[in-house]
mmCIF file of C-alpha atoms in Angstrom:
data_model
loop_
_atom_site.group_PDB
_atom_site.id
_atom_site.type_symbol
_atom_site.label_atom_id
_atom_site.label_comp_id
_atom_site.label_asym_id
_atom_site.label_seq_id
_atom_site.Cartn_x
_atom_site.Cartn_y
_atom_site.Cartn_z
ATOM 1 C CA MET A 648 21.550 15.986 19.684
ATOM 2 C CA ALA A 649 20.365 12.936 18.211
ATOM 3 C CA LYS A 650 20.293 12.552 14.646
ATOM 4 C CA ILE A 651 17.152 10.876 13.241
ATOM 5 C CA VAL A 652 17.045 9.684 9.731
ATOM 6 C CA ILE A 653 14.028 8.562 7.837
ATOM 7 C CA VAL A 654 14.497 6.618 4.332
ATOM 8 C CA GLY A 655 11.366 6.811 2.263
ATOM 9 C CA ALA A 656 8.815 9.614 1.683
ATOM 10 C CA GLY A 657 5.618 7.824 1.303
ATOM 11 C CA ILE A 658 2.704 7.151 3.117
ATOM 12 C CA GLY A 659 4.708 5.665 6.086
ATOM 13 C CA GLY A 660 7.888 8.055 5.625
ATOM 14 C CA ILE A 661 6.063 11.766 5.471
ATOM 15 C CA PRO A 662 3.875 11.475 8.415
ATOM 16 C CA MET A 663 6.818 9.795 10.140
ATOM 17 C CA ALA A 664 8.766 12.787 9.609
ATOM 18 C CA PHE A 665 6.164 15.197 10.712
ATOM 19 C CA GLU A 666 5.285 13.233 13.889
ATOM 20 C CA MET A 667 8.936 12.937 14.671
ATOM 21 C CA LYS A 668 9.650 16.332 14.106
ATOM 22 C CA ASP A 669 6.997 17.416 16.671
ATOM 23 C CA LEU A 670 7.992 15.043 18.918
ATOM 24 C CA ALA A 671 11.799 15.657 18.692
ATOM 25 C CA ARG A 672 13.866 17.793 21.335
ATOM 26 C CA LYS A 673 14.999 21.157 19.807
ATOM 27 C CA GLU A 674 18.368 20.262 19.278
ATOM 28 C CA ASP A 675 17.662 17.253 17.510
ATOM 29 C CA GLU A 676 17.896 16.765 13.723
ATOM 30 C CA VAL A 677 15.487 15.004 11.669
ATOM 31 C CA VAL A 678 16.272 13.847 8.045
ATOM 32 C CA VAL A 679 14.680 12.640 5.252
ATOM 33 C CA ILE A 680 16.503 10.417 2.671
ATOM 34 C CA ALA A 681 14.155 9.903 -0.601
ATOM 35 C CA ASP A 682 14.745 8.990 -4.295
ATOM 36 C CA THR A 683 11.952 11.055 -5.640
ATOM 37 C CA PRO A 684 11.090 15.182 -5.338
ATOM 38 C CA THR A 685 7.587 14.394 -4.771
ATOM 39 C CA PHE A 686 5.183 12.582 -2.467
ATOM 40 C CA HIS A 687 2.651 10.828 -4.535
ATOM 41 C CA PHE A 688 -0.976 9.734 -2.969
ATOM 42 C CA VAL A 689 -0.395 6.116 -3.621
ATOM 43 C CA PRO A 690 -4.719 5.485 -2.965
ATOM 44 C CA SER A 691 -5.226 7.332 -5.916
ATOM 45 C CA ASN A 692 -3.269 5.087 -8.350
ATOM 46 C CA PRO A 693 -5.817 3.293 -9.740
ATOM 47 C CA TRP A 694 -7.697 6.543 -10.929
ATOM 48 C CA VAL A 695 -4.632 7.515 -12.469
ATOM 49 C CA GLY A 696 -4.872 4.090 -14.470
ATOM 50 C CA VAL A 697 -7.924 4.738 -16.228
ATOM 51 C CA ASN A 698 -7.144 8.685 -16.882
ATOM 52 C CA TRP A 699 -9.341 9.577 -13.674
ATOM 53 C CA ARG A 700 -6.652 11.512 -12.777
ATOM 54 C CA LYS A 701 -3.157 12.535 -14.108
ATOM 55 C CA PRO A 702 0.327 12.005 -12.414
ATOM 56 C CA GLU A 703 0.566 15.613 -11.515
ATOM 57 C CA ASP A 704 -2.820 15.557 -9.863
ATOM 58 C CA ILE A 705 -1.768 13.513 -6.951
ATOM 59 C CA LYS A 706 1.961 14.462 -6.139
ATOM 60 C CA VAL A 707 3.104 16.968 -3.609
ATOM 61 C CA PRO A 708 6.810 18.762 -4.080
ATOM 62 C CA LEU A 709 8.890 17.656 -0.797
ATOM 63 C CA GLU A 710 11.300 20.575 -0.638
ATOM 64 C CA PRO A 711 8.977 23.489 0.132
ATOM 65 C CA VAL A 712 7.429 21.326 2.751
ATOM 66 C CA PHE A 713 10.316 20.013 4.595
ATOM 67 C CA LYS A 714 12.151 23.320 4.451
ATOM 68 C CA LYS A 715 9.295 24.938 6.254
ATOM 69 C CA LYS A 716 9.159 22.275 8.823
ATOM 70 C CA LYS A 717 12.972 22.494 9.050
ATOM 71 C CA ILE A 718 13.571 18.964 8.078
ATOM 72 C CA THR A 719 16.681 18.178 6.515
ATOM 73 C CA PHE A 720 16.032 16.532 3.018
ATOM 74 C CA ILE A 721 18.332 14.440 0.721
ATOM 75 C CA GLN A 722 16.998 13.253 -2.708
ATOM 76 C CA GLN A 723 18.996 10.395 -3.164
ATOM 77 C CA LYS A 724 18.711 6.534 -3.191
ATOM 78 C CA VAL A 725 20.083 4.670 -0.651
ATOM 79 C CA ALA A 726 22.399 1.792 -2.318
ATOM 80 C CA ARG A 727 22.907 -0.093 1.353
ATOM 81 C CA PHE A 728 21.695 0.072 4.891
ATOM 82 C CA GLN A 729 25.053 -0.430 7.146
ATOM 83 C CA PRO A 730 23.341 -1.372 10.573
ATOM 84 C CA GLU A 731 26.756 -2.393 12.490
ATOM 85 C CA GLN A 732 28.393 1.194 11.354
ATOM 86 C CA ASN A 733 24.970 3.263 12.177
ATOM 87 C CA GLN A 734 25.101 4.365 8.822
ATOM 88 C CA VAL A 735 23.377 4.522 5.235
ATOM 89 C CA GLU A 736 25.378 4.521 1.853
ATOM 90 C CA LEU A 737 24.008 6.660 -1.019
ATOM 91 C CA ALA A 738 23.963 6.039 -4.483
ATOM 92 C CA ASP A 739 26.662 8.492 -4.927
ATOM 93 C CA GLY A 740 29.203 6.820 -2.614
ATOM 94 C CA SER A 741 28.370 9.047 0.539
ATOM 95 C CA THR A 742 27.230 8.141 3.487
ATOM 96 C CA VAL A 743 24.943 9.393 6.347
ATOM 97 C CA ALA A 744 25.496 8.376 10.245
ATOM 98 C CA TYR A 745 22.343 8.464 12.170
ATOM 99 C CA ASP A 746 21.459 7.951 15.956
ATOM 100 C CA TYR A 747 18.175 6.417 14.914
ATOM 101 C CA LEU A 748 16.823 4.936 11.862
ATOM 102 C CA VAL A 749 13.185 4.809 10.697
ATOM 103 C CA ILE A 750 12.971 2.675 7.366
ATOM 104 C CA ALA A 751 9.857 3.348 5.881
ATOM 105 C CA THR A 752 11.285 2.480 1.865
ATOM 106 C CA GLY A 753 7.865 0.579 0.995
ATOM 107 C CA PRO A 754 8.307 -2.409 -1.239
ATOM 108 C CA LYS A 755 10.333 -3.938 -4.172
ATOM 109 C CA LEU A 756 7.614 -4.934 -6.617
ATOM 110 C CA ALA A 757 8.830 -8.255 -7.788
ATOM 111 C CA PHE A 758 7.369 -8.414 -11.497
ATOM 112 C CA GLU A 759 10.493 -10.794 -12.267
ATOM 113 C CA GLU A 760 9.130 -13.494 -10.425
ATOM 114 C CA ILE A 761 6.545 -14.546 -13.422
ATOM 115 C CA GLU A 762 7.624 -14.601 -16.896
ATOM 116 C CA GLY A 763 5.991 -11.488 -18.532
ATOM 117 C CA LEU A 764 4.589 -9.656 -15.613
ATOM 118 C CA GLY A 765 4.357 -6.029 -15.304
ATOM 119 C CA PRO A 766 5.012 -2.612 -17.357
ATOM 120 C CA HIS A 767 8.052 -4.293 -18.867
ATOM 121 C CA GLY A 768 6.045 -7.572 -19.855
ATOM 122 C CA TYR A 769 2.280 -7.688 -20.683
ATOM 123 C CA THR A 770 0.566 -6.423 -17.884
ATOM 124 C CA GLU A 771 -0.075 -2.726 -16.257
ATOM 125 C CA SER A 772 0.707 -2.046 -12.819
ATOM 126 C CA VAL A 773 -1.178 0.789 -10.276
ATOM 127 C CA CYS A 774 1.462 0.266 -7.277
ATOM 128 C CA HIS A 775 3.106 3.208 -8.650
ATOM 129 C CA VAL A 776 2.384 6.525 -9.938
ATOM 130 C CA ASP A 777 5.251 5.846 -12.576
ATOM 131 C CA HIS A 778 3.700 2.782 -13.792
ATOM 132 C CA ALA A 779 0.059 4.067 -13.473
ATOM 133 C CA GLY A 780 0.771 6.812 -15.640
ATOM 134 C CA PRO A 781 1.531 5.184 -18.550
ATOM 135 C CA ALA A 782 -0.982 2.309 -17.566
ATOM 136 C CA GLY A 783 -3.894 5.440 -18.208
ATOM 137 C CA GLU A 784 -2.329 6.321 -21.726
ATOM 138 C CA ARG A 785 -2.718 2.532 -22.781
ATOM 139 C CA TRP A 786 -6.297 2.382 -21.033
ATOM 140 C CA GLN A 787 -6.872 5.404 -23.719
ATOM 141 C CA GLU A 788 -5.989 3.452 -26.625
ATOM 142 C CA PHE A 789 -7.738 0.511 -25.373
ATOM 143 C CA LEU A 790 -10.951 2.243 -25.530
ATOM 144 C CA GLN A 791 -10.451 2.537 -29.151
ATOM 145 C CA ASN A 792 -10.079 -1.208 -29.733
ATOM 146 C CA PRO A 793 -11.545 -2.977 -26.786
ATOM 147 C CA GLY A 794 -11.331 -6.353 -26.024
ATOM 148 C CA PRO A 795 -11.100 -9.031 -22.859
ATOM 149 C CA ILE A 796 -9.659 -7.673 -19.848
ATOM 150 C CA ILE A 797 -7.687 -9.943 -16.712
ATOM 151 C CA VAL A 798 -7.543 -7.760 -13.401
ATOM 152 C CA GLY A 799 -6.086 -9.531 -10.428
ATOM 153 C CA ALA A 800 -3.262 -10.604 -8.083
ATOM 154 C CA VAL A 801 -0.390 -13.129 -8.514
ATOM 155 C CA GLN A 802 0.767 -15.542 -5.853
ATOM 156 C CA GLY A 803 2.540 -14.109 -2.963
ATOM 157 C CA ALA A 804 0.817 -10.563 -3.431
ATOM 158 C CA SER A 805 -0.219 -8.874 0.001
ATOM 159 C CA CYS A 806 -2.335 -5.806 -1.630
ATOM 160 C CA PHE A 807 -5.648 -6.783 -3.114
ATOM 161 C CA GLY A 808 -7.825 -3.699 -2.483
ATOM 162 C CA PRO A 809 -6.348 -1.747 -5.518
ATOM 163 C CA ALA A 810 -6.671 -4.665 -7.693
ATOM 164 C CA TYR A 811 -10.784 -4.602 -6.989
ATOM 165 C CA GLU A 812 -10.579 -0.877 -6.981
ATOM 166 C CA TYR A 813 -8.965 -0.920 -10.705
ATOM 167 C CA MET A 814 -11.304 -3.334 -12.004
ATOM 168 C CA PHE A 815 -14.333 -1.883 -10.513
ATOM 169 C CA THR A 816 -13.075 1.728 -11.838
ATOM 170 C CA ALA A 817 -12.464 0.475 -15.219
ATOM 171 C CA GLU A 818 -15.858 -1.340 -15.332
ATOM 172 C CA THR A 819 -17.778 1.731 -14.519
ATOM 173 C CA ASP A 820 -15.440 3.744 -17.082
ATOM 174 C CA LEU A 821 -16.567 1.069 -19.707
ATOM 175 C CA ARG A 822 -20.132 1.868 -19.158
ATOM 176 C CA GLN A 823 -19.501 5.674 -19.554
ATOM 177 C CA HIS A 824 -18.039 5.107 -22.701
ATOM 178 C CA GLU A 825 -20.981 3.073 -23.456
ATOM 179 C CA ILE A 826 -18.871 -0.178 -24.564
ATOM 180 C CA ARG A 827 -19.313 -2.357 -21.420
ATOM 181 C CA ASP A 828 -20.777 -4.781 -23.835
ATOM 182 C CA LYS A 829 -18.069 -5.236 -25.523
ATOM 183 C CA VAL A 830 -15.601 -6.352 -23.025
ATOM 184 C CA LYS A 831 -15.298 -9.655 -21.064
ATOM 185 C CA ILE A 832 -13.832 -8.936 -17.520
ATOM 186 C CA THR A 833 -12.083 -11.939 -15.621
ATOM 187 C CA TYR A 834 -10.865 -11.355 -11.546
ATOM 188 C CA VAL A 835 -7.688 -13.614 -11.262
ATOM 189 C CA THR A 836 -6.366 -13.636 -7.890
ATOM 190 C CA SER A 837 -4.355 -15.860 -5.349
ATOM 191 C CA GLU A 838 -6.858 -15.372 -2.697
ATOM 192 C CA PRO A 839 -8.947 -18.305 -1.654
ATOM 193 C CA TYR A 840 -12.150 -16.543 -1.836
ATOM 194 C CA VAL A 841 -13.467 -13.120 -3.112
ATOM 195 C CA GLY A 842 -13.110 -10.366 -0.653
ATOM 196 C CA HIS A 843 -10.257 -12.513 1.385
ATOM 197 C CA LEU A 844 -8.379 -9.395 0.872
ATOM 198 C CA GLY A 845 -5.266 -10.937 2.863
ATOM 199 C CA LEU A 846 -7.191 -10.764 5.804
ATOM 200 C CA ASP A 847 -9.209 -13.566 6.113
ATOM 201 C CA GLY A 848 -11.987 -11.393 4.757
ATOM 202 C CA VAL A 849 -13.562 -8.124 7.237
ATOM 203 C CA GLY A 850 -17.056 -8.456 8.196
ATOM 204 C CA ASP A 851 -19.172 -9.585 5.132
ATOM 205 C CA THR A 852 -16.547 -8.518 2.225
ATOM 206 C CA LYS A 853 -17.068 -11.709 0.800
ATOM 207 C CA SER A 854 -21.022 -11.904 0.052
ATOM 208 C CA MET A 855 -20.592 -8.042 -0.795
ATOM 209 C CA LEU A 856 -17.654 -8.224 -3.257
ATOM 210 C CA GLU A 857 -19.277 -11.482 -4.780
ATOM 211 C CA SER A 858 -22.821 -9.794 -5.129
ATOM 212 C CA GLU A 859 -21.220 -6.528 -7.023
ATOM 213 C CA MET A 860 -19.081 -9.065 -9.265
ATOM 214 C CA ARG A 861 -22.302 -10.767 -10.123
ATOM 215 C CA ASN A 862 -23.962 -7.587 -10.736
ATOM 216 C CA LYS A 863 -21.510 -6.290 -13.035
ATOM 217 C CA HIS A 864 -21.093 -9.752 -14.863
ATOM 218 C CA ILE A 865 -17.198 -9.932 -13.837
ATOM 219 C CA ASP A 866 -15.846 -13.396 -13.835
ATOM 220 C CA TRP A 867 -13.180 -14.850 -10.949
ATOM 221 C CA ILE A 868 -10.924 -17.338 -10.473
ATOM 222 C CA CYS A 869 -9.674 -18.144 -7.031
ATOM 223 C CA ASN A 870 -6.961 -19.835 -5.701
ATOM 224 C CA ALA A 871 -4.918 -18.860 -8.848
ATOM 225 C CA LYS A 872 -1.385 -19.418 -9.559
ATOM 226 C CA VAL A 873 -0.216 -17.353 -12.718
ATOM 227 C CA ASP A 874 2.477 -19.459 -14.478
ATOM 228 C CA ARG A 875 3.432 -16.974 -17.277
ATOM 229 C CA VAL A 876 2.194 -14.195 -19.394
ATOM 230 C CA GLU A 877 2.545 -13.804 -22.804
ATOM 231 C CA ASN A 878 1.274 -10.956 -25.228
ATOM 232 C CA GLY A 879 -2.478 -11.492 -25.288
ATOM 233 C CA MET A 880 -2.639 -14.651 -23.238
ATOM 234 C CA MET A 881 -2.160 -15.546 -19.547
ATOM 235 C CA TYR A 882 -1.456 -19.027 -18.260
ATOM 236 C CA VAL A 883 -3.067 -19.501 -14.889
ATOM 237 C CA THR A 884 -3.243 -22.957 -12.626
ATOM 238 C CA GLU A 885 -6.211 -23.126 -10.545
ATOM 239 C CA VAL A 886 -5.973 -25.346 -7.126
ATOM 240 C CA ASP A 887 -8.248 -26.597 -4.919
ATOM 241 C CA ASP A 888 -8.476 -26.032 -0.981
ATOM 242 C CA SER A 889 -5.696 -28.844 -0.510
ATOM 243 C CA GLY A 890 -3.386 -27.196 -3.000
ATOM 244 C CA ASN A 891 -4.155 -29.891 -5.722
ATOM 245 C CA VAL A 892 -4.192 -28.846 -9.420
ATOM 246 C CA LYS A 893 -8.003 -28.236 -10.054
ATOM 247 C CA LYS A 894 -7.794 -26.870 -13.846
ATOM 248 C CA GLN A 895 -5.668 -25.132 -16.079
ATOM 249 C CA HIS A 896 -6.669 -22.120 -17.627
ATOM 250 C CA GLU A 897 -5.562 -20.190 -21.038
ATOM 251 C CA LEU A 898 -6.971 -16.741 -20.857
ATOM 252 C CA PRO A 899 -6.752 -14.400 -23.592
ATOM 253 C CA PHE A 900 -6.566 -10.547 -22.985
ATOM 254 C CA LYS A 901 -6.248 -7.174 -24.678
ATOM 255 C CA HIS A 902 -5.839 -5.747 -21.444
ATOM 256 C CA SER A 903 -4.480 -6.757 -18.057
ATOM 257 C CA MET A 904 -3.560 -4.933 -14.633
ATOM 258 C CA MET A 905 -2.049 -7.366 -12.198
ATOM 259 C CA LEU A 906 -0.606 -6.856 -8.676
ATOM 260 C CA PRO A 907 2.665 -8.735 -8.045
ATOM 261 C CA ALA A 908 4.080 -10.018 -5.028
ATOM 262 C CA PHE A 909 6.307 -7.383 -2.890
ATOM 263 C CA LYS A 910 10.132 -7.990 -1.540
ATOM 264 C CA GLY A 911 11.916 -5.803 0.383
ATOM 265 C CA VAL A 912 14.083 -3.380 -1.585
ATOM 266 C CA ASP A 913 17.462 -4.062 -2.797
ATOM 267 C CA ALA A 914 19.240 -1.941 -0.307
ATOM 268 C CA LEU A 915 18.135 -4.178 2.528
ATOM 269 C CA PHE A 916 17.919 -7.753 0.953
ATOM 270 C CA GLY A 917 20.077 -10.138 2.630
ATOM 271 C CA ILE A 918 20.807 -8.239 5.895
ATOM 272 C CA GLU A 919 21.016 -10.831 8.607
ATOM 273 C CA LYS A 920 19.246 -10.331 11.763
ATOM 274 C CA LEU A 921 17.655 -6.934 10.071
ATOM 275 C CA THR A 922 15.548 -8.555 7.348
ATOM 276 C CA ASN A 923 13.509 -11.626 6.685
ATOM 277 C CA PRO A 924 14.436 -13.975 3.796
ATOM 278 C CA ARG A 925 12.044 -12.091 1.264
ATOM 279 C CA GLY A 926 13.911 -8.589 2.357
ATOM 280 C CA PHE A 927 11.568 -7.173 4.792
ATOM 281 C CA VAL A 928 12.391 -5.705 8.384
ATOM 282 C CA LEU A 929 11.892 -7.692 11.507
ATOM 283 C CA VAL A 930 10.420 -5.492 14.162
ATOM 284 C CA ASP A 931 9.067 -6.276 17.615
ATOM 285 C CA GLU A 932 5.426 -4.706 19.208
ATOM 286 C CA HIS A 933 7.101 -1.344 19.550
ATOM 287 C CA GLN A 934 8.434 -1.618 15.753
ATOM 288 C CA ARG A 935 11.942 -1.712 16.663
ATOM 289 C CA ASN A 936 14.450 -4.392 15.370
ATOM 290 C CA PRO A 937 15.000 -6.847 17.828
ATOM 291 C CA THR A 938 18.847 -6.776 17.007
ATOM 292 C CA TYR A 939 19.685 -3.253 16.038
ATOM 293 C CA LYS A 940 17.594 -1.573 18.805
ATOM 294 C CA ASN A 941 18.004 1.858 17.237
ATOM 295 C CA ILE A 942 16.455 0.927 13.968
ATOM 296 C CA TYR A 943 12.620 1.135 13.567
ATOM 297 C CA SER A 944 10.185 0.444 10.612
ATOM 298 C CA VAL A 945 7.078 1.157 9.463
ATOM 299 C CA GLY A 946 4.724 0.826 6.439
ATOM 300 C CA VAL A 947 4.696 -2.183 3.698
ATOM 301 C CA CYS A 948 8.540 -2.687 4.368
ATOM 302 C CA ILE A 949 7.974 -4.534 7.622
ATOM 303 C CA ALA A 950 7.700 -8.120 8.124
ATOM 304 C CA ILE A 951 4.207 -9.730 8.896
ATOM 305 C CA PRO A 952 3.743 -13.400 8.864
ATOM 306 C CA PRO A 953 0.397 -14.442 7.337
ATOM 307 C CA GLN A 954 -1.940 -15.750 9.994
ATOM 308 C CA LYS A 955 -3.301 -18.376 8.272
ATOM 309 C CA PRO A 956 -2.229 -20.562 5.405
ATOM 310 C CA THR A 957 -3.566 -20.459 1.855
ATOM 311 C CA PRO A 958 -3.483 -23.083 -0.885
ATOM 312 C CA VAL A 959 -1.988 -20.447 -2.930
ATOM 313 C CA PRO A 960 0.105 -17.941 -0.924
ATOM 314 C CA THR A 961 -0.985 -14.352 0.014
ATOM 315 C CA GLY A 962 0.303 -11.939 2.188
ATOM 316 C CA VAL A 963 -0.824 -9.488 4.592
ATOM 317 C CA PRO A 964 -1.750 -6.234 3.407
ATOM 318 C CA LYS A 965 -0.107 -2.911 5.393
ATOM 319 C CA THR A 966 -2.944 -0.298 4.943
ATOM 320 C CA GLY A 967 -2.948 3.314 5.481
ATOM 321 C CA TYR A 968 -4.343 3.969 8.899
ATOM 322 C CA MET A 969 -2.508 0.571 10.062
ATOM 323 C CA ILE A 970 0.549 2.504 8.973
ATOM 324 C CA GLU A 971 -0.125 5.755 10.630
ATOM 325 C CA SER A 972 -0.508 4.008 13.872
ATOM 326 C CA MET A 973 2.922 2.513 13.528
ATOM 327 C CA VAL A 974 4.385 6.051 12.876
ATOM 328 C CA THR A 975 2.619 7.359 15.636
ATOM 329 C CA ALA A 976 4.228 4.856 17.947
ATOM 330 C CA THR A 977 7.649 4.906 16.708
ATOM 331 C CA ALA A 978 7.682 8.716 17.098
ATOM 332 C CA HIS A 979 6.650 8.033 20.672
ATOM 333 C CA ASN A 980 8.973 5.444 21.111
ATOM 334 C CA ILE A 981 12.053 7.568 19.672
ATOM 335 C CA ARG A 982 10.892 10.462 22.162
ATOM 336 C CA ASP A 983 10.832 7.607 25.162
ATOM 337 C CA GLU A 984 14.829 6.829 24.344
ATOM 338 C CA LEU A 985 15.470 10.450 23.998
ATOM 339 C CA ASP A 986 14.466 11.068 27.298
ATOM 340 C CA GLY A 987 16.348 7.812 28.664
ATOM 341 C CA LYS A 988 13.369 5.240 28.992
ATOM 342 C CA GLU A 989 12.507 2.056 27.332
ATOM 343 C CA PRO A 990 9.793 2.016 24.325
ATOM 344 C CA SER A 991 6.401 1.695 25.819
ATOM 345 C CA HIS A 992 4.068 2.459 22.876
ATOM 346 C CA LYS A 993 2.261 0.176 20.617
ATOM 347 C CA GLY A 994 0.008 0.961 17.339
ATOM 348 C CA THR A 995 -3.197 -0.107 17.484
ATOM 349 C CA TRP A 996 -2.927 -1.611 13.790
ATOM 350 C CA ASN A 997 -6.383 -0.560 12.967
ATOM 351 C CA ALA A 998 -7.725 -0.264 9.503
ATOM 352 C CA LEU A 999 -10.299 1.538 8.319
ATOM 353 C CA CYS A 1000 -10.383 1.530 4.407
ATOM 354 C CA LEU A 1001 -12.467 3.282 1.569
ATOM 355 C CA ALA A 1002 -12.445 1.110 -1.542
ATOM 356 C CA ASP A 1003 -13.683 3.009 -4.713
ATOM 357 C CA PHE A 1004 -15.611 1.298 -7.492
ATOM 358 C CA GLY A 1005 -16.159 4.634 -9.453
ATOM 359 C CA ASP A 1006 -19.768 5.244 -9.019
ATOM 360 C CA SER A 1007 -20.077 3.534 -5.450
ATOM 361 C CA GLY A 1008 -17.910 1.312 -2.809
ATOM 362 C CA ILE A 1009 -17.132 -0.580 -0.057
ATOM 363 C CA ALA A 1010 -16.088 0.542 3.668
ATOM 364 C CA PHE A 1011 -14.619 -1.410 5.875
ATOM 365 C CA LEU A 1012 -12.992 -1.106 9.593
ATOM 366 C CA ALA A 1013 -10.999 -3.783 11.417
ATOM 367 C CA MET A 1014 -9.684 -3.106 15.182
ATOM 368 C CA PRO A 1015 -7.209 -4.437 14.624
ATOM 369 C CA GLN A 1016 -6.741 -5.186 11.304
ATOM 370 C CA ILE A 1017 -5.394 -8.827 11.897
ATOM 371 C CA PRO A 1018 -7.944 -11.329 13.526
ATOM 372 C CA PRO A 1019 -9.067 -11.881 16.041
ATOM 373 C CA ARG A 1020 -10.673 -8.212 15.924
ATOM 374 C CA ASN A 1021 -12.345 -6.309 18.777
ATOM 375 C CA VAL A 1022 -14.557 -4.485 15.744
ATOM 376 C CA GLN A 1023 -15.116 -5.259 12.399
ATOM 377 C CA TRP A 1024 -17.502 -3.695 10.023
ATOM 378 C CA ALA A 1025 -18.049 -3.181 6.351
ATOM 379 C CA SER A 1026 -20.724 -1.152 4.294
ATOM 380 C CA ARG A 1027 -21.145 -0.305 0.812
ATOM 381 C CA GLY A 1028 -22.758 2.440 -1.150
ATOM 382 C CA ARG A 1029 -22.341 5.499 -3.352
ATOM 383 C CA TRP A 1030 -21.424 7.610 -0.493
ATOM 384 C CA VAL A 1031 -17.775 5.341 -0.261
ATOM 385 C CA HIS A 1032 -17.013 6.880 -3.634
ATOM 386 C CA TRP A 1033 -17.423 10.632 -2.454
ATOM 387 C CA ALA A 1034 -15.841 9.844 0.742
ATOM 388 C CA LYS A 1035 -12.771 8.281 -1.228
ATOM 389 C CA ILE A 1036 -12.311 11.615 -2.940
ATOM 390 C CA GLY A 1037 -12.504 13.673 0.169
ATOM 391 C CA TYR A 1038 -9.934 11.756 1.760
ATOM 392 C CA GLU A 1039 -7.696 12.253 -1.190
ATOM 393 C CA LYS A 1040 -8.112 15.905 -1.035
ATOM 394 C CA TYR A 1041 -7.599 15.756 2.807
ATOM 395 C CA PHE A 1042 -4.467 13.875 3.089
ATOM 396 C CA MET A 1043 -2.820 15.765 0.317
ATOM 397 C CA ARG A 1044 -3.393 18.916 2.061
ATOM 398 C CA LYS A 1045 -2.281 17.239 5.232
ATOM 399 C CA VAL A 1046 1.377 16.654 3.257
ATOM 400 C CA ARG A 1047 1.155 20.355 1.859
ATOM 401 C CA LYS A 1048 0.507 21.634 5.376
ATOM 402 C CA GLY A 1049 3.026 19.311 7.293
ATOM 403 C CA LEU A 1050 0.498 17.626 9.434
ATOM 404 C CA SER A 1051 0.130 14.044 10.572
ATOM 405 C CA GLU A 1052 -3.115 13.874 12.774
ATOM 406 C CA PRO A 1053 -4.391 17.194 13.616
ATOM 407 C CA PHE A 1054 -6.613 17.745 16.555
ATOM 408 C CA TYR A 1055 -9.817 17.883 14.135
ATOM 409 C CA GLU A 1056 -9.438 14.182 12.938
ATOM 410 C CA ARG A 1057 -8.002 12.788 16.169
ATOM 411 C CA LEU A 1058 -11.045 14.006 18.119
ATOM 412 C CA PRO A 1059 -13.492 12.538 15.812
ATOM 413 C CA LEU A 1060 -11.721 9.323 15.397
ATOM 414 C CA LYS A 1061 -11.605 9.002 19.099
ATOM 415 C CA MET A 1062 -15.040 9.285 19.839
ATOM 416 C CA MET A 1063 -15.752 6.579 17.042
ATOM 417 C CA GLY A 1064 -13.040 4.626 19.527
ATOM 418 C CA ILE A 1065 -10.631 4.565 16.733
ATOM 419 C CA MET A 1066 -7.088 5.353 17.793
ATOM 420 C CA ARG A 1067 -3.534 4.955 16.678
ATOM 421 C CA LEU A 1068 -2.124 3.894 20.348
ATOM 422 C CA LYS A 1069 -2.870 1.291 22.299
ATOM 423 C CA LYS A 1070 -4.007 2.218 25.809
#
């Protein structure tokens, strides 16, 4: 019998639990540790931030799902990982031992790295539903007394899609309220160009997004470093391609949503040979830590080095389908080890993304996500908006049913050449 412990219950942790339970032997125990009683569908947070969804609309209670799947659920925060002892310490001082550990904690949001940033400062966040909910309440107040808006991502950020989605959805909402003419919108980003996305672009995302922003009268500042934020004012340094100061901006705003840089969670930070200096988990091509070989990791919490340097630091995003491919590889590799074999499976890290703009959107496919790629494609249109709504309903249904990749999902994707595991 083996005890397989998964820490985290988000986009990575939930499918990890389902796949691992399906692949584990009957006598093995699968345990999930999470500090929340619910799963929440992170890609819908931009809608929550403008009141197109309520927080409860995108949540699924975990206890009934895990009970049905016969997965042990421990609702507690992990205080510290203890890889030398093969255990995790919980917030109440107790410990949970494991034979195999899968770390799927997600990131720590590093608001503290910039003065005045974040929900406890002067900008909103849609990285977590607990931030997006209050942001939606303040958005409602903003509609009664509109003014300039700043949206974007600060230096070190690695997830740019939600910033574009929030900005365009907010713009659509302003038009629906017939007050778009009263609001100046500026996109401020550490990306070297619009549509970079931390991926050096995908297909024609640069021209697509620039065109969309021009059509909707949105200004932008790239290669931007946010120095500090004060109440109603953002101080930004714009640099050139060599990193030299190009211009200093003082940008007034009435409302702002800025994505922060990510770090590893406190329970991981500073554990030598398990994490890098930012606290992200080090993994090999099989999602396994090179030092602690019974520890695997999936999702936003793993370390992926930037492929190309940028004038202002940017990270590499970990998108939904890419994370799911990590999950499938990890589940199969742990099963390999249970059977006395060496891990042999590798995730494709393919990315299939839908970015909603409120009444249209952009879809892109990158195989793999990180260049050079075998396939890259991008398209835009109203269909993306409806596809994103459909995907939200579908994914949450999978969570309620305890499914990761049912055959009716796997087969059509396979016909298109989109698979989770490398051949």
